[in-house]
PDB file of C-alpha atoms in Angstrom:
ATOM      1  CA  TYR L   1     117.866 -15.916 -92.275  1.00  0.00           C
ATOM      2  CA  ASP L   2     120.680 -18.288 -93.148  1.00  0.00           C
ATOM      3  CA  LYS L   3     124.124 -16.723 -93.604  1.00  0.00           C
ATOM      4  CA  GLN L   4     125.206 -19.682 -95.753  1.00  0.00           C
ATOM      5  CA  LYS L   5     122.530 -18.744 -98.315  1.00  0.00           C
ATOM      6  CA  HIS L   6     122.996 -14.975 -98.126  1.00  0.00           C
ATOM      7  CA  PHE L   7     126.719 -14.713 -98.791  1.00  0.00           C
ATOM      8  CA  CYS L   8     128.645 -15.967-101.806  1.00  0.00           C
ATOM      9  CA  GLN L   9     131.556 -18.322-101.424  1.00  0.00           C
ATOM     10  CA  PRO L  10     134.826 -16.486-100.750  1.00  0.00           C
ATOM     11  CA  TYR L  11     137.542 -16.268-103.356  1.00  0.00           C
ATOM     12  CA  PRO L  12     141.119 -16.520-102.063  1.00  0.00           C
ATOM     13  CA  ARG L  13     143.088 -13.283-102.445  1.00  0.00           C
ATOM     14  CA  SER L  14     145.350 -14.900-105.089  1.00  0.00           C
ATOM     15  CA  VAL L  15     142.335 -15.624-107.309  1.00  0.00           C
ATOM     16  CA  ILE L  16     141.066 -12.057-106.887  1.00  0.00           C
ATOM     17  CA  GLU L  17     144.490 -10.682-107.828  1.00  0.00           C
ATOM     18  CA  GLU L  18     144.419 -12.744-111.024  1.00  0.00           C
ATOM     19  CA  MET L  19     140.939 -11.401-111.891  1.00  0.00           C
ATOM     20  CA  ILE L  20     141.890  -7.740-111.414  1.00  0.00           C
ATOM     21  CA  TYR L  21     143.923  -5.870-114.000  1.00  0.00           C
ATOM     22  CA  ILE L  22     144.180  -2.284-115.167  1.00  0.00           C
ATOM     23  CA  ASN L  23     143.079  -1.675-118.731  1.00  0.00           C
ATOM     24  CA  LYS L  24     145.504   1.174-119.397  1.00  0.00           C
ATOM     25  CA  SER L  25     144.086   1.995-122.814  1.00  0.00           C
ATOM     26  CA  SER L  26     140.701   2.887-121.281  1.00  0.00           C
ATOM     27  CA  ILE L  27     142.153   5.604-119.053  1.00  0.00           C
ATOM     28  CA  GLU L  28     141.912   8.993-120.724  1.00  0.00           C
ATOM     29  CA  GLN L  29     145.317  10.674-120.914  1.00  0.00           C
ATOM     30  CA  ASP L  30     144.011  14.111-119.936  1.00  0.00           C
ATOM     31  CA  ILE L  31     142.497  12.775-116.710  1.00  0.00           C
ATOM     32  CA  MET L  32     145.140  10.300-115.646  1.00  0.00           C
ATOM     33  CA  THR L  33     148.139   8.824-117.409  1.00  0.00           C
ATOM     34  CA  ALA L  34     148.491   5.064-117.317  1.00  0.00           C
ATOM     35  CA  GLY L  35     151.640   5.217-115.182  1.00  0.00           C
ATOM     36  CA  ASP L  36     150.271   7.919-112.874  1.00  0.00           C
ATOM     37  CA  ILE L  37     147.663   6.058-110.851  1.00  0.00           C
ATOM     38  CA  PRO L  38     147.260   8.122-107.671  1.00  0.00           C
ATOM     39  CA  SER L  39     148.180   6.736-104.302  1.00  0.00           C
ATOM     40  CA  LEU L  40     145.772   7.008-101.412  1.00  0.00           C
ATOM     41  CA  ILE L  41     145.533  10.542-100.091  1.00  0.00           C
ATOM     42  CA  HIS L  42     145.218   9.248 -96.541  1.00  0.00           C
ATOM     43  CA  GLN L  43     148.149   6.885 -96.100  1.00  0.00           C
ATOM     44  CA  GLU L  44     146.783   5.866 -92.702  1.00  0.00           C
ATOM     45  CA  PHE L  45     143.232   4.645 -92.240  1.00  0.00           C
ATOM     46  CA  ILE L  46     141.035   4.882 -89.172  1.00  0.00           C
ATOM     47  CA  LYS L  47     140.942   1.425 -87.601  1.00  0.00           C
ATOM     48  CA  GLY L  48     137.409   0.021 -87.440  1.00  0.00           C
ATOM     49  CA  MET L  49     135.995   2.771 -89.682  1.00  0.00           C
ATOM     50  CA  THR L  50     134.054   1.889 -92.831  1.00  0.00           C
ATOM     51  CA  SER L  51     133.990   4.285 -95.788  1.00  0.00           C
ATOM     52  CA  ILE L  52     130.706   3.951 -97.677  1.00  0.00           C
ATOM     53  CA  ILE L  53     131.171   5.343-101.182  1.00  0.00           C
ATOM     54  CA  ILE L  54     127.951   6.188-103.019  1.00  0.00           C
ATOM     55  CA  PRO L  55     127.869   7.317-106.665  1.00  0.00           C
ATOM     56  CA  VAL L  56     124.873   9.684-106.784  1.00  0.00           C
ATOM     57  CA  GLN L  57     122.599   8.973-109.728  1.00  0.00           C
ATOM     58  CA  SER L  58     119.041   8.025-108.745  1.00  0.00           C
ATOM     59  CA  VAL L  59     115.975   9.431-107.038  1.00  0.00           C
ATOM     60  CA  HIS L  60     116.291   6.786-104.310  1.00  0.00           C
ATOM     61  CA  LEU L  61     119.197   8.503-102.555  1.00  0.00           C
ATOM     62  CA  ASN L  62     117.107   9.553 -99.524  1.00  0.00           C
ATOM     63  CA  GLU L  63     115.924   5.996 -98.893  1.00  0.00           C
ATOM     64  CA  CYS L  64     119.471   4.688 -99.206  1.00  0.00           C
ATOM     65  CA  VAL L  65     120.939   7.241 -96.775  1.00  0.00           C
ATOM     66  CA  SER L  66     118.041   6.853 -94.322  1.00  0.00           C
ATOM     67  CA  SER L  67     118.536   3.100 -94.205  1.00  0.00           C
ATOM     68  CA  ILE L  68     122.287   3.497 -93.622  1.00  0.00           C
ATOM     69  CA  LYS L  69     121.592   5.971 -90.822  1.00  0.00           C
ATOM     70  CA  LYS L  70     119.010   3.662 -89.243  1.00  0.00           C
ATOM     71  CA  TYR L  71     120.826   0.329 -89.549  1.00  0.00           C
ATOM     72  CA  THR L  72     124.542   1.152 -89.304  1.00  0.00           C
ATOM     73  CA  GLU L  73     125.898   1.166 -85.768  1.00  0.00           C
ATOM     74  CA  GLU L  74     129.547   0.724 -86.764  1.00  0.00           C
ATOM     75  CA  PRO L  75     131.767   3.799 -87.180  1.00  0.00           C
ATOM     76  CA  HIS L  76     131.421   4.976 -90.769  1.00  0.00           C
ATOM     77  CA  GLU L  77     131.684   7.837 -93.180  1.00  0.00           C
ATOM     78  CA  ILE L  78     129.668   8.378 -96.334  1.00  0.00           C
ATOM     79  CA  ILE L  79     131.367   9.767 -99.411  1.00  0.00           C
ATOM     80  CA  PHE L  80     128.930  10.943-102.074  1.00  0.00           C
ATOM     81  CA  LEU L  81     130.328  11.005-105.611  1.00  0.00           C
ATOM     82  CA  ASP L  82     128.620  13.843-107.502  1.00  0.00           C
ATOM     83  CA  HIS L  83     129.166  13.237-111.200  1.00  0.00           C
ATOM     84  CA  GLY L  84     126.777  15.991-112.285  1.00  0.00           C
ATOM     85  CA  ALA L  85     123.784  15.090-110.117  1.00  0.00           C
ATOM     86  CA  ALA L  86     120.403  16.714-110.715  1.00  0.00           C
ATOM     87  CA  PRO L  87     119.630  19.819-108.609  1.00  0.00           C
ATOM     88  CA  LYS L  88     117.163  17.886-106.401  1.00  0.00           C
ATOM     89  CA  LEU L  89     119.849  15.310-105.577  1.00  0.00           C
ATOM     90  CA  LYS L  90     122.389  18.069-104.859  1.00  0.00           C
ATOM     91  CA  LYS L  91     119.932  19.497-102.288  1.00  0.00           C
ATOM     92  CA  GLN L  92     119.563  16.070-100.661  1.00  0.00           C
ATOM     93  CA  ILE L  93     123.342  15.702-100.461  1.00  0.00           C
ATOM     94  CA  THR L  94     123.785  19.187 -98.991  1.00  0.00           C
ATOM     95  CA  LYS L  95     121.114  18.510 -96.352  1.00  0.00           C
ATOM     96  CA  ALA L  96     122.638  15.134 -95.434  1.00  0.00           C
ATOM     97  CA  ILE L  97     126.117  16.666 -95.068  1.00  0.00           C
ATOM     98  CA  LYS L  98     124.825  19.501 -92.865  1.00  0.00           C
ATOM     99  CA  GLU L  99     123.124  16.973 -90.566  1.00  0.00           C
ATOM    100  CA  ASN L 100     126.047  14.518 -90.377  1.00  0.00           C
ATOM    101  CA  HIS L 101     129.671  15.456 -89.729  1.00  0.00           C
ATOM    102  CA  ASN L 102     130.864  12.120 -91.148  1.00  0.00           C
ATOM    103  CA  TYR L 103     129.359  12.721 -94.621  1.00  0.00           C
ATOM    104  CA  LYS L 104     131.124  14.496 -97.475  1.00  0.00           C
ATOM    105  CA  VAL L 105     130.729  15.031-101.199  1.00  0.00           C
ATOM    106  CA  ILE L 106     133.310  14.868-103.948  1.00  0.00           C
ATOM    107  CA  LYS L 107     132.510  16.635-107.207  1.00  0.00           C
ATOM    108  CA  ILE L 108     133.740  14.414-110.019  1.00  0.00           C
ATOM    109  CA  ASP L 109     134.962  15.799-113.341  1.00  0.00           C
ATOM    110  CA  LYS L 110     132.449  14.902-116.058  1.00  0.00           C
ATOM    111  CA  ARG L 111     135.270  13.474-118.189  1.00  0.00           C
ATOM    112  CA  ALA L 112     135.970  10.757-115.585  1.00  0.00           C
ATOM    113  CA  ASN L 113     134.378   7.382-116.259  1.00  0.00           C
ATOM    114  CA  PHE L 114     132.528   5.369-113.608  1.00  0.00           C
ATOM    115  CA  THR L 115     135.551   3.333-112.487  1.00  0.00           C
ATOM    116  CA  GLN L 116     137.702   6.438-112.217  1.00  0.00           C
ATOM    117  CA  SER L 117     134.978   8.055-110.097  1.00  0.00           C
ATOM    118  CA  LEU L 118     135.009   5.108-107.705  1.00  0.00           C
ATOM    119  CA  ASN L 119     138.806   5.258-107.516  1.00  0.00           C
ATOM    120  CA  ILE L 120     138.623   8.956-106.622  1.00  0.00           C
ATOM    121  CA  GLY L 121     136.201   8.107-103.801  1.00  0.00           C
ATOM    122  CA  ILE L 122     138.439   5.303-102.556  1.00  0.00           C
ATOM    123  CA  ASN L 123     141.438   7.642-102.627  1.00  0.00           C
ATOM    124  CA  GLN L 124     139.555  10.146-100.449  1.00  0.00           C
ATOM    125  CA  SER L 125     138.367   7.526 -97.954  1.00  0.00           C
ATOM    126  CA  THR L 126     139.693   7.254 -94.410  1.00  0.00           C
ATOM    127  CA  GLY L 127     138.157   3.918 -93.412  1.00  0.00           C
ATOM    128  CA  GLU L 128     139.870   0.605 -92.829  1.00  0.00           C
ATOM    129  CA  TYR L 129     137.028  -0.950 -94.835  1.00  0.00           C
ATOM    130  CA  ILE L 130     135.462   0.274 -98.068  1.00  0.00           C
ATOM    131  CA  VAL L 131     131.888  -0.315 -99.226  1.00  0.00           C
ATOM    132  CA  LEU L 132     130.866   0.615-102.764  1.00  0.00           C
ATOM    133  CA  LEU L 133     127.098   1.102-102.617  1.00  0.00           C
ATOM    134  CA  PHE L 134     124.655   2.176-105.307  1.00  0.00           C
ATOM    135  CA  ASP L 135     122.209   4.847-104.202  1.00  0.00           C
ATOM    136  CA  ASP L 136     119.155   2.710-104.992  1.00  0.00           C
ATOM    137  CA  VAL L 137     120.138   0.139-102.343  1.00  0.00           C
ATOM    138  CA  VAL L 138     118.223   0.076 -99.072  1.00  0.00           C
ATOM    139  CA  VAL L 139     120.237  -1.706 -96.390  1.00  0.00           C
ATOM    140  CA  CYS L 140     118.694  -3.684 -93.544  1.00  0.00           C
ATOM    141  CA  GLU L 141     119.489  -4.404 -89.926  1.00  0.00           C
ATOM    142  CA  GLY L 142     122.888  -6.015 -89.464  1.00  0.00           C
ATOM    143  CA  TRP L 143     123.985  -5.447 -93.042  1.00  0.00           C
ATOM    144  CA  LEU L 144     127.436  -4.085 -92.266  1.00  0.00           C
ATOM    145  CA  SER L 145     128.134  -6.115 -89.126  1.00  0.00           C
ATOM    146  CA  ASP L 146     127.325  -9.331 -91.022  1.00  0.00           C
ATOM    147  CA  MET L 147     129.577  -8.391 -93.943  1.00  0.00           C
ATOM    148  CA  LEU L 148     132.437  -7.461 -91.593  1.00  0.00           C
ATOM    149  CA  ALA L 149     131.968 -10.676 -89.599  1.00  0.00           C
ATOM    150  CA  TYR L 150     132.174 -12.715 -92.787  1.00  0.00           C
ATOM    151  CA  LEU L 151     135.203 -10.728 -93.953  1.00  0.00           C
ATOM    152  CA  HIS L 152     136.988 -11.574 -90.705  1.00  0.00           C
ATOM    153  CA  SER L 153     135.840 -15.202 -90.566  1.00  0.00           C
ATOM    154  CA  ILE L 154     138.692 -16.500 -92.762  1.00  0.00           C
ATOM    155  CA  LYS L 155     142.085 -14.803 -93.068  1.00  0.00           C
ATOM    156  CA  LYS L 156     142.287 -15.382 -96.834  1.00  0.00           C
ATOM    157  CA  ILE L 157     139.134 -13.343 -97.550  1.00  0.00           C
ATOM    158  CA  GLY L 158     139.948  -9.934 -98.999  1.00  0.00           C
ATOM    159  CA  ILE L 159     136.563  -8.890-100.403  1.00  0.00           C
ATOM    160  CA  VAL L 160     132.911  -9.727 -99.737  1.00  0.00           C
ATOM    161  CA  GLY L 161     129.717  -8.817-101.540  1.00  0.00           C
ATOM    162  CA  ALA L 162     126.091  -8.853-100.543  1.00  0.00           C
ATOM    163  CA  MET L 163     123.568 -11.216-102.078  1.00  0.00           C
ATOM    164  CA  SER L 164     120.504  -9.826-103.831  1.00  0.00           C
ATOM    165  CA  ASP L 165     117.401 -10.975-105.609  1.00  0.00           C
ATOM    166  CA  TYR L 166     118.187  -8.520-108.428  1.00  0.00           C
ATOM    167  CA  ALA L 167     121.869  -9.302-108.966  1.00  0.00           C
ATOM    168  CA  SER L 168     123.317 -11.468-111.669  1.00  0.00           C
ATOM    169  CA  SER L 169     125.476 -14.589-111.386  1.00  0.00           C
ATOM    170  CA  LEU L 170     126.909 -15.599-108.007  1.00  0.00           C
ATOM    171  CA  GLN L 171     125.287 -12.734-106.082  1.00  0.00           C
ATOM    172  CA  ARG L 172     121.722 -13.756-106.987  1.00  0.00           C
ATOM    173  CA  VAL L 173     119.534 -15.323-104.306  1.00  0.00           C
ATOM    174  CA  GLU L 174     117.067 -17.508-106.208  1.00  0.00           C
ATOM    175  CA  GLU L 175     115.067 -18.446-103.087  1.00  0.00           C
ATOM    176  CA  ILE L 176     113.908 -14.843-102.649  1.00  0.00           C
ATOM    177  CA  LEU L 177     112.656 -14.673-106.241  1.00  0.00           C
ATOM    178  CA  MET L 178     110.872 -18.006-105.879  1.00  0.00           C
ATOM    179  CA  ALA L 179     109.296 -17.029-102.538  1.00  0.00           C
ATOM    180  CA  PHE L 180     108.142 -13.711-104.020  1.00  0.00           C
ATOM    181  CA  ALA L 181     106.719 -15.408-107.097  1.00  0.00           C
ATOM    182  CA  CYS L 182     104.854 -17.967-104.966  1.00  0.00           C
ATOM    183  CA  SER L 183     103.401 -15.283-102.697  1.00  0.00           C
ATOM    184  CA  SER L 184     102.311 -13.292-105.750  1.00  0.00           C
ATOM    185  CA  GLY L 185     100.106 -16.089-107.014  1.00  0.00           C
ATOM    186  CA  VAL L 186     102.502 -17.502-109.590  1.00  0.00           C
ATOM    187  CA  THR L 187     102.430 -21.312-109.759  1.00  0.00           C
ATOM    188  CA  CYS L 188     105.646 -22.637-108.191  1.00  0.00           C
TER     189      CYS L 188
END
């Protein structure tokens, strides 16, 4: 495991700020007006806490939550975003919340788009750090501690992202695909 291969190069905060903009025309007026972007509900965050925000949409939710529970030692909360989840997924969420005091669900209005849903989750978060995680992701040992260590390694870093063999562009780890192909009998 080589951290230099498993994390993408950091972008300075100024570059990130230039890449981010709000497309006001895409925000539906009946959900949120362009000038009425909500402020964080919790003005103060809990130092050292990570808010893991999971949009619920796939049958892999149990595996995702189990891996977080198994491999996350850092203080954290999980915020499930229910945008009309199937009944089976609603049962999984309810069970997870009953078993864990630091889990909660937010029911999202069906008129909200995906980005608005994420913003609602972020607004409800209490953590100093925010992780946006798809529910088909299975995390491994050290996943969060490594990301936090990298985040704190250089003061100009404001955001980090995990590498994956299924991601596109800068987040793709080609060595994993090549190693898998070679072990599967494909000529390398």
